[in-house]
Amino acid sequence: MSSSQLHPADIEFSAIEVGRDLLLVIGGGVRHIGAASTAYMEEGNVKVSTSAVPHHKEHTVSESIAMRVAAALDRTVTVVMGIHYDNLSKEGIARVVEIVNLKVDQYLFGQNLKR
């Protein structure tokens, strides 16, 4: 998929409850697994562990999202992310990150309403 086809609705965000923990799957364009980040609370601090597929850059986003959601919800969170668009410009990358962060914000807002 090319960057000219980037549309916010194309980036999917799904949340799966895994007991007390949470799995977030984020994909767009040509979906794949580019990185997985798990954040958890330890002695009042958020810790994170990330695994990235070589030559992929999703870990730069998945790690911060996992940490933010784990801190906000006080639970272990794993983010699996894979987004690919051909020939994506720096502006296009920034737009993808903006869309992903908006979807995370919307999810967190919905979670806070339930509490």
PDB file of C-alpha atoms in Angstrom:
ATOM      1  CA  MET A   1       0.000   0.000   0.000  1.00  0.00           C
ATOM      2  CA  SER A   2       1.378   3.437  -0.879  1.00  0.00           C
ATOM      3  CA  SER A   3       1.507   6.490   1.340  1.00  0.00           C
ATOM      4  CA  SER A   4      -0.985   8.247  -0.926  1.00  0.00           C
ATOM      5  CA  GLN A   5      -3.544   5.711   0.324  1.00  0.00           C
ATOM      6  CA  LEU A   6      -3.014   6.552   4.017  1.00  0.00           C
ATOM      7  CA  HIS A   7      -6.368   7.031   5.715  1.00  0.00           C
ATOM      8  CA  PRO A   8      -7.035   7.108   9.494  1.00  0.00           C
ATOM      9  CA  ALA A   9      -9.632   4.353   9.225  1.00  0.00           C
ATOM     10  CA  ASP A  10      -7.010   2.065   7.694  1.00  0.00           C
ATOM     11  CA  ILE A  11      -5.040   1.983  10.940  1.00  0.00           C
ATOM     12  CA  GLU A  12      -6.650  -0.623  13.152  1.00  0.00           C
ATOM     13  CA  PHE A  13      -6.491  -0.656  16.939  1.00  0.00           C
ATOM     14  CA  SER A  14      -7.817  -3.603  18.887  1.00  0.00           C
ATOM     15  CA  ALA A  15      -7.708  -4.382  22.597  1.00  0.00           C
ATOM     16  CA  ILE A  16      -7.938  -7.900  23.967  1.00  0.00           C
ATOM     17  CA  GLU A  17      -8.335  -8.587  27.684  1.00  0.00           C
ATOM     18  CA  VAL A  18      -5.996 -11.367  28.804  1.00  0.00           C
ATOM     19  CA  GLY A  19      -7.077 -11.898  32.384  1.00  0.00           C
ATOM     20  CA  ARG A  20      -5.966  -8.784  34.234  1.00  0.00           C
ATOM     21  CA  ASP A  21      -3.495  -7.957  31.432  1.00  0.00           C
ATOM     22  CA  LEU A  22      -4.118  -6.231  28.129  1.00  0.00           C
ATOM     23  CA  LEU A  23      -2.985  -6.971  24.565  1.00  0.00           C
ATOM     24  CA  LEU A  24      -3.139  -4.110  22.051  1.00  0.00           C
ATOM     25  CA  VAL A  25      -2.748  -4.916  18.361  1.00  0.00           C
ATOM     26  CA  ILE A  26      -2.081  -1.971  16.052  1.00  0.00           C
ATOM     27  CA  GLY A  27      -1.725  -2.366  12.295  1.00  0.00           C
ATOM     28  CA  GLY A  28      -2.095  -0.430   9.106  1.00  0.00           C
ATOM     29  CA  GLY A  29      -1.256  -0.521   5.435  1.00  0.00           C
ATOM     30  CA  VAL A  30       0.480  -3.835   4.893  1.00  0.00           C
ATOM     31  CA  ARG A  31      -0.041  -5.341   8.350  1.00  0.00           C
ATOM     32  CA  HIS A  32       2.693  -7.418   9.934  1.00  0.00           C
ATOM     33  CA  ILE A  33       4.518  -7.840  13.226  1.00  0.00           C
ATOM     34  CA  GLY A  34       7.287  -5.260  13.414  1.00  0.00           C
ATOM     35  CA  ALA A  35       7.642  -4.989  17.181  1.00  0.00           C
ATOM     36  CA  ALA A  36       6.193  -6.139  20.476  1.00  0.00           C
ATOM     37  CA  SER A  37       6.541  -4.158  23.706  1.00  0.00           C
ATOM     38  CA  THR A  38       5.414  -5.274  27.148  1.00  0.00           C
ATOM     39  CA  ALA A  39       5.153  -2.717  29.941  1.00  0.00           C
ATOM     40  CA  TYR A  40       4.475  -3.587  33.562  1.00  0.00           C
ATOM     41  CA  MET A  41       4.541  -1.966  36.973  1.00  0.00           C
ATOM     42  CA  GLU A  42       7.448  -2.760  39.292  1.00  0.00           C
ATOM     43  CA  GLU A  43       7.809  -1.037  42.653  1.00  0.00           C
ATOM     44  CA  GLY A  44       5.707   1.881  41.461  1.00  0.00           C
ATOM     45  CA  ASN A  45       7.641   2.373  38.229  1.00  0.00           C
ATOM     46  CA  VAL A  46       6.780   1.390  34.675  1.00  0.00           C
ATOM     47  CA  LYS A  47       9.278  -1.015  33.126  1.00  0.00           C
ATOM     48  CA  VAL A  48       9.244  -2.103  29.499  1.00  0.00           C
ATOM     49  CA  SER A  49      10.722  -4.877  27.411  1.00  0.00           C
ATOM     50  CA  THR A  50      10.673  -4.644  23.621  1.00  0.00           C
ATOM     51  CA  SER A  51      11.436  -7.023  20.798  1.00  0.00           C
ATOM     52  CA  ALA A  52      11.785  -5.584  17.298  1.00  0.00           C
ATOM     53  CA  VAL A  53      12.094  -7.337  13.967  1.00  0.00           C
ATOM     54  CA  PRO A  54      15.308  -6.204  12.225  1.00  0.00           C
ATOM     55  CA  HIS A  55      14.831  -3.320   9.761  1.00  0.00           C
ATOM     56  CA  HIS A  56      11.499  -2.313  11.317  1.00  0.00           C
ATOM     57  CA  LYS A  57      10.871   0.893  13.252  1.00  0.00           C
ATOM     58  CA  GLU A  58       7.584   0.201  15.058  1.00  0.00           C
ATOM     59  CA  HIS A  59       9.409  -0.290  18.368  1.00  0.00           C
ATOM     60  CA  THR A  60       9.906   3.470  18.602  1.00  0.00           C
ATOM     61  CA  VAL A  61       6.130   3.813  18.932  1.00  0.00           C
ATOM     62  CA  SER A  62       5.062   0.510  20.530  1.00  0.00           C
ATOM     63  CA  GLU A  63       7.328   1.014  23.537  1.00  0.00           C
ATOM     64  CA  SER A  64       5.962   4.445  24.450  1.00  0.00           C
ATOM     65  CA  ILE A  65       2.371   3.307  23.967  1.00  0.00           C
ATOM     66  CA  ALA A  66       2.850   0.235  26.171  1.00  0.00           C
ATOM     67  CA  MET A  67       4.378   2.377  28.910  1.00  0.00           C
ATOM     68  CA  ARG A  68       1.657   5.031  28.700  1.00  0.00           C
ATOM     69  CA  VAL A  69      -1.229   2.551  28.803  1.00  0.00           C
ATOM     70  CA  ALA A  70       0.336   0.448  31.579  1.00  0.00           C
ATOM     71  CA  ALA A  71       0.810   3.549  33.729  1.00  0.00           C
ATOM     72  CA  ALA A  72      -2.684   4.868  33.003  1.00  0.00           C
ATOM     73  CA  LEU A  73      -4.451   1.579  33.741  1.00  0.00           C
ATOM     74  CA  ASP A  74      -2.020   0.090  36.286  1.00  0.00           C
ATOM     75  CA  ARG A  75      -1.820  -3.225  34.470  1.00  0.00           C
ATOM     76  CA  THR A  76       0.552  -5.178  32.277  1.00  0.00           C
ATOM     77  CA  VAL A  77       0.177  -4.189  28.632  1.00  0.00           C
ATOM     78  CA  THR A  78       1.663  -5.727  25.501  1.00  0.00           C
ATOM     79  CA  VAL A  79       1.541  -3.766  22.262  1.00  0.00           C
ATOM     80  CA  VAL A  80       2.083  -5.653  19.008  1.00  0.00           C
ATOM     81  CA  MET A  81       2.497  -3.261  16.108  1.00  0.00           C
ATOM     82  CA  GLY A  82       3.048  -3.517  12.374  1.00  0.00           C
ATOM     83  CA  ILE A  83       2.323  -0.663   9.962  1.00  0.00           C
ATOM     84  CA  HIS A  84       3.799  -0.372   6.477  1.00  0.00           C
ATOM     85  CA  TYR A  85       3.172   2.040   3.632  1.00  0.00           C
ATOM     86  CA  ASP A  86       5.489   2.215   0.611  1.00  0.00           C
ATOM     87  CA  ASN A  87       7.475   5.436   0.189  1.00  0.00           C
ATOM     88  CA  LEU A  88       6.173   7.077   3.347  1.00  0.00           C
ATOM     89  CA  SER A  89       7.618  10.568   3.824  1.00  0.00           C
ATOM     90  CA  LYS A  90       8.674  11.997   7.198  1.00  0.00           C
ATOM     91  CA  GLU A  91       5.375  13.883   7.219  1.00  0.00           C
ATOM     92  CA  GLY A  92       3.543  10.643   6.467  1.00  0.00           C
ATOM     93  CA  ILE A  93       5.310   8.877   9.321  1.00  0.00           C
ATOM     94  CA  ALA A  94       4.370  11.735  11.649  1.00  0.00           C
ATOM     95  CA  ARG A  95       0.748  11.434  10.482  1.00  0.00           C
ATOM     96  CA  VAL A  96       0.717   7.682  11.177  1.00  0.00           C
ATOM     97  CA  VAL A  97       2.109   8.255  14.689  1.00  0.00           C
ATOM     98  CA  GLU A  98      -0.470  11.002  15.254  1.00  0.00           C
ATOM     99  CA  ILE A  99      -3.319   8.691  14.205  1.00  0.00           C
ATOM    100  CA  VAL A 100      -2.030   5.851  16.406  1.00  0.00           C
ATOM    101  CA  ASN A 101      -1.716   8.160  19.418  1.00  0.00           C
ATOM    102  CA  LEU A 102      -5.225   9.499  18.827  1.00  0.00           C
ATOM    103  CA  LYS A 103      -6.600   5.949  18.812  1.00  0.00           C
ATOM    104  CA  VAL A 104      -4.738   5.199  22.054  1.00  0.00           C
ATOM    105  CA  ASP A 105      -6.124   8.397  23.613  1.00  0.00           C
ATOM    106  CA  GLN A 106      -9.655   7.427  22.564  1.00  0.00           C
ATOM    107  CA  TYR A 107      -9.211   3.969  24.071  1.00  0.00           C
ATOM    108  CA  LEU A 108      -7.911   5.364  27.359  1.00  0.00           C
ATOM    109  CA  PHE A 109     -10.727   7.899  27.507  1.00  0.00           C
ATOM    110  CA  GLY A 110     -13.238   5.071  27.118  1.00  0.00           C
ATOM    111  CA  GLN A 111     -11.528   3.035  29.847  1.00  0.00           C
ATOM    112  CA  ASN A 112     -11.623   5.940  32.296  1.00  0.00           C
ATOM    113  CA  LEU A 113     -15.388   6.303  31.739  1.00  0.00           C
ATOM    114  CA  LYS A 114     -15.867   2.707  32.908  1.00  0.00           C
ATOM    115  CA  ARG A 115     -14.005   3.228  36.184  1.00  0.00           C
TER     116      ARG A 115
END
